[in-house]
XYZ file of C-alpha atoms in Angstrom:
356
model
C 79.189 150.702 69.877
C 80.684 147.324 70.828
C 79.029 145.314 73.488
C 80.800 145.236 76.786
C 81.339 141.721 78.386
C 82.274 141.199 81.977
C 84.705 138.472 82.884
C 82.765 135.720 84.843
C 83.876 135.012 88.422
C 85.809 131.843 88.745
C 83.911 129.145 90.306
C 84.638 125.532 91.410
C 84.114 123.047 88.574
C 81.072 120.900 88.865
C 82.780 117.962 87.258
C 86.046 117.020 88.799
C 88.187 114.071 88.242
C 90.451 112.616 91.041
C 93.652 113.769 89.136
C 92.091 117.366 88.875
C 91.155 117.352 92.573
C 94.688 116.271 93.598
C 96.256 119.002 91.582
C 93.895 121.561 93.123
C 94.857 120.458 96.671
C 98.546 120.827 95.686
C 97.928 124.347 94.659
C 96.076 125.415 97.742
C 98.416 123.487 100.147
C 101.916 123.513 98.549
C 104.796 122.027 100.315
C 102.969 119.596 102.373
C 101.383 116.189 102.424
C 99.742 116.863 99.192
C 102.906 117.193 97.207
C 103.966 113.743 98.349
C 100.463 112.261 98.138
C 99.357 113.382 94.804
C 101.533 111.114 92.564
C 101.087 108.176 94.847
C 97.192 108.498 94.800
C 97.170 108.641 90.867
C 99.321 105.384 90.913
C 96.892 103.826 93.405
C 94.007 104.822 91.283
C 95.521 102.938 88.284
C 95.861 99.982 90.453
C 92.321 100.130 91.333
C 91.141 100.389 87.667
C 93.159 97.273 86.850
C 91.720 95.410 89.923
C 88.283 96.501 88.882
C 88.687 95.019 85.397
C 89.950 91.783 86.657
C 87.157 91.441 89.310
C 84.571 91.909 86.753
C 86.272 89.301 84.550
C 86.160 86.867 87.443
C 82.581 87.542 88.043
C 81.733 86.580 84.329
C 83.592 83.319 84.654
C 80.716 81.091 85.492
C 82.642 77.848 85.803
C 85.352 77.572 88.391
C 87.103 80.943 87.954
C 90.777 80.671 88.568
C 90.494 83.061 91.445
C 88.633 80.418 93.602
C 91.704 78.268 93.628
C 93.669 78.556 96.847
C 97.128 80.307 96.603
C 98.534 79.366 99.877
C 98.377 81.327 103.087
C 99.178 85.021 103.579
C 101.552 86.845 106.203
C 99.013 86.397 109.059
C 98.071 82.781 108.308
C 94.765 83.447 106.255
C 93.951 81.502 103.251
C 94.957 83.355 99.916
C 93.163 83.102 96.689
C 94.940 83.758 93.372
C 93.011 86.902 93.321
C 94.879 88.037 96.319
C 98.045 87.086 94.885
C 97.164 88.806 91.749
C 96.006 92.038 93.425
C 99.226 92.121 95.564
C 101.449 91.896 92.352
C 99.247 94.788 90.637
C 99.971 96.974 93.632
C 103.732 96.260 93.543
C 103.869 96.888 89.876
C 102.014 100.181 90.199
C 104.452 101.571 92.788
C 107.825 99.731 92.098
C 109.346 102.862 90.160
C 107.840 105.324 92.453
C 110.383 107.944 93.727
C 107.880 109.101 96.433
C 107.254 105.733 98.198
C 109.842 104.727 100.669
C 108.248 101.255 101.436
C 105.191 99.107 101.134
C 103.488 96.789 103.651
C 100.903 94.537 102.397
C 98.631 91.824 103.876
C 99.982 89.287 101.385
C 103.709 89.809 102.202
C 105.538 88.798 105.383
C 107.799 91.838 105.477
C 107.802 95.416 104.434
C 109.268 95.944 100.959
C 111.767 98.873 100.555
C 111.036 100.690 97.399
C 113.109 103.864 97.315
C 115.835 105.360 99.737
C 115.931 108.699 97.628
C 115.531 112.168 99.102
C 111.845 112.319 97.922
C 110.613 109.062 99.350
C 108.877 110.168 102.292
C 105.778 107.963 102.256
C 105.049 104.290 103.524
C 101.959 102.691 101.968
C 100.187 99.918 104.069
C 97.617 98.170 102.099
C 95.084 95.155 102.074
C 95.011 94.818 98.177
C 91.794 92.729 98.159
C 89.517 92.444 101.139
C 86.925 89.734 100.699
C 88.466 87.837 97.760
C 86.436 84.722 98.604
C 83.405 86.787 97.646
C 84.176 86.657 93.977
C 82.490 83.297 93.478
C 79.252 84.723 94.854
C 79.375 88.001 93.048
C 79.926 89.703 96.503
C 81.429 92.901 97.449
C 85.238 93.445 97.468
C 87.505 96.319 98.575
C 90.999 97.628 98.807
C 91.883 99.461 102.081
C 95.009 101.659 102.302
C 96.813 104.076 104.487
C 99.751 106.410 103.793
C 102.172 107.019 106.602
C 104.638 109.820 106.388
C 108.178 109.545 107.592
C 109.917 112.395 109.640
C 112.814 112.277 107.176
C 113.901 110.730 103.872
C 116.820 108.478 103.091
C 117.741 105.076 104.452
C 116.179 103.805 107.648
C 114.481 101.046 109.488
C 111.094 101.691 107.995
C 109.485 98.904 110.071
C 110.639 100.332 113.325
C 109.457 103.846 112.246
C 105.765 102.439 111.637
C 105.746 100.289 114.879
C 107.272 103.227 117.000
C 104.918 105.843 115.682
C 107.559 107.784 113.923
C 105.607 107.744 110.679
C 102.058 108.999 111.481
C 98.986 108.174 109.272
C 98.385 111.245 106.998
C 96.029 109.816 104.303
C 93.850 106.744 104.034
C 91.078 105.360 102.010
C 89.397 102.415 100.300
C 88.078 101.167 97.030
C 84.722 99.643 96.848
C 84.225 97.302 94.082
C 80.431 96.938 94.094
C 77.715 97.932 91.526
C 80.361 100.653 90.693
C 83.735 101.148 91.648
C 84.170 103.800 94.234
C 87.286 105.417 95.684
C 86.890 107.044 99.017
C 89.713 108.914 100.629
C 90.886 111.576 102.916
C 94.268 113.570 103.391
C 93.201 115.020 106.547
C 90.571 117.691 105.538
C 87.302 115.823 105.083
C 86.196 112.828 103.192
C 85.594 112.598 99.542
C 84.409 109.914 97.173
C 85.031 109.356 93.384
C 83.089 107.001 91.112
C 84.966 105.252 88.244
C 83.421 106.415 84.974
C 84.306 103.503 82.655
C 83.731 105.369 79.474
C 86.103 108.130 80.645
C 88.488 105.936 82.458
C 88.544 108.313 85.222
C 87.594 108.473 88.991
C 84.971 111.348 89.061
C 84.045 113.202 92.262
C 80.615 112.327 93.394
C 80.553 113.318 97.034
C 82.816 116.292 98.027
C 82.115 116.080 101.859
C 81.015 112.819 103.367
C 79.718 113.151 107.043
C 78.861 110.271 109.036
C 75.611 110.629 110.962
C 75.958 111.111 114.810
C 73.780 108.122 115.433
C 72.066 105.202 113.600
C 69.723 102.393 113.956
C 71.656 99.449 112.550
C 74.675 97.500 113.331
C 77.115 95.290 111.446
C 78.723 92.305 113.263
C 79.080 88.365 113.134
C 76.758 87.632 115.916
C 77.568 83.976 115.490
C 80.345 84.528 118.057
C 78.298 86.454 120.402
C 78.844 84.265 123.394
C 82.724 84.371 122.867
C 82.626 88.299 123.173
C 83.238 90.485 126.033
C 80.191 90.644 128.472
C 79.889 94.218 127.863
C 79.178 93.624 124.143
C 76.747 90.880 124.810
C 74.779 93.311 126.847
C 75.001 95.900 124.214
C 73.361 93.399 121.653
C 70.640 92.726 124.275
C 70.168 96.448 124.778
C 69.846 97.315 120.957
C 67.560 94.320 120.588
C 64.839 95.610 122.812
C 61.927 97.542 121.539
C 61.970 101.277 122.187
C 60.809 103.511 119.518
C 62.025 106.688 121.261
C 65.655 105.487 120.535
C 64.889 103.768 117.206
C 65.268 100.283 118.785
C 65.373 97.358 117.921
C 68.271 97.978 115.539
C 68.604 96.351 112.188
C 71.365 93.879 111.563
C 73.118 94.801 108.331
C 76.192 92.485 108.001
C 77.465 91.297 104.674
C 80.829 89.838 105.917
C 82.699 92.384 103.634
C 84.517 94.846 105.561
C 84.652 97.601 102.960
C 80.824 97.249 102.138
C 79.753 97.134 105.893
C 81.915 100.143 106.846
C 80.793 102.191 103.746
C 77.113 101.788 104.846
C 77.900 102.923 108.373
C 79.949 105.891 106.980
C 77.189 107.151 104.894
C 73.900 105.954 106.769
C 75.240 105.899 110.383
C 75.250 102.986 112.786
C 78.193 100.829 113.893
C 80.357 98.082 112.784
C 82.317 95.969 115.143
C 84.748 93.078 114.895
C 85.825 92.370 118.435
C 88.409 89.945 119.820
C 86.975 86.689 121.185
C 88.311 83.621 123.058
C 90.084 82.388 119.884
C 91.546 85.718 118.772
C 92.638 87.529 121.881
C 93.932 90.737 120.022
C 91.231 90.676 117.403
C 91.294 89.600 113.808
C 91.649 92.917 111.734
C 95.087 94.296 110.957
C 95.913 97.641 112.533
C 98.034 99.278 109.976
C 96.129 98.463 106.890
C 92.639 97.868 107.957
C 91.541 99.330 111.403
C 93.755 102.540 111.475
C 92.863 103.729 107.802
C 89.122 103.260 108.405
C 89.508 104.960 111.702
C 91.200 107.918 109.940
C 88.358 108.244 107.504
C 85.591 107.958 109.985
C 87.092 110.619 112.375
C 87.605 112.928 109.358
C 83.869 112.309 108.566
C 82.671 113.236 112.270
C 82.475 109.606 113.455
C 84.510 107.588 115.966
C 86.694 104.569 115.993
C 88.036 102.557 119.044
C 89.020 99.015 120.164
C 86.002 99.155 122.672
C 88.079 100.908 125.371
C 90.578 103.359 123.668
C 90.993 105.130 120.304
C 92.490 103.206 117.406
C 94.452 106.205 116.473
C 97.256 106.625 116.788
C 98.198 103.041 116.159
C 99.998 100.956 118.904
C 101.715 98.066 117.661
C 104.456 95.316 118.036
C 104.624 94.262 114.542
C 103.502 95.592 110.947
C 100.924 92.953 111.001
C 99.502 93.822 114.325
C 95.844 92.653 114.925
C 93.118 94.702 116.531
C 89.584 94.795 117.725
C 87.465 97.426 116.025
C 84.235 99.432 116.894
C 83.662 102.081 114.394
C 80.917 104.289 113.043
C 78.549 106.981 114.428
C 80.163 108.724 117.428
C 77.108 108.046 119.723
C 76.918 104.302 118.909
C 80.750 103.825 119.477
C 80.419 105.701 122.761
C 77.515 103.539 123.833
C 79.512 100.309 123.249
C 82.397 101.775 125.211
C 80.008 102.518 128.084
C 78.700 99.005 128.192
C 82.179 97.584 128.140
C 83.357 99.849 130.904
C 80.419 99.110 133.136
C 81.098 95.300 132.811
C 84.943 95.680 133.425
C 84.691 95.623 137.341
C 82.782 92.345 137.150
C 84.934 90.850 134.317
C 87.893 88.637 134.690
C 91.088 90.129 133.328
C 91.310 87.320 130.734
C 88.476 88.994 128.820
C 89.586 91.086 125.841
C 87.799 92.999 123.303
């Protein structure tokens, strides 16, 4: 008698690449954001691999790597390195033939670039190709931050106006963290996942299927060198978390590297708060809304955290230009709410000239 074998029940694979994950999401949610997003995420992942290779080469160049030479200034007046210029070109090359991407906004370009007016081009990509390029010389952390905004319709249109007026909402966001490994973290509205680049396979492999931001933390990341230029509410918050109180895990530890992606990544995984507020020299803040603050806000909210400008939520973005600046307070929900409380309590005693 022949042996009888039962068919094993299907199960989720334990090893999953980014490409496999994207196909899986397309099958589970056909006809939605996933259909537009999947090919674009694959193109972005390719750009990240190219940049990871170039960053490693730059780190190996011991004597005056070419990336250290200034390349001018970008759209918002910040100094550019040649790595900034190179990274921007890599992104343009990755997407220039895409039929799914209507336009691209980059920190390194003054204007939005129209890429396609076809009937499949529904997405607008807003991206900071390389955040922290000056860290290359010290072998510090770098990152890429991106957000995909979905248009209400395809075809010709004023893409800049659609973004600014909120007619193209943010539907997916993420970052690439170039550290000890190359990590891609992203969300398309149903949780946050991370993928680590396996250099032997040449693929981003899933390493965390559901990142959750702790509700509270005991660390903060901020450039306290500007403390006395901040809103009085923030100054009082710093004083509060510096006081010893074991019951509330105070004093908090300062964990600030100056690299936005690295500091945010720590907050996302371990809890705590990152903030980059406005000051007397930067009334609206320093970070860019569409390709820094808003994408990170999207991620942290998907992970159970919170993001605001100190008074009101970052999302949906409210802007007057594609390079709009903003303040950012982001991380564990309770920590962000505590900062908002200190700011609100200081408001009646604060002159209207103070911003956050």
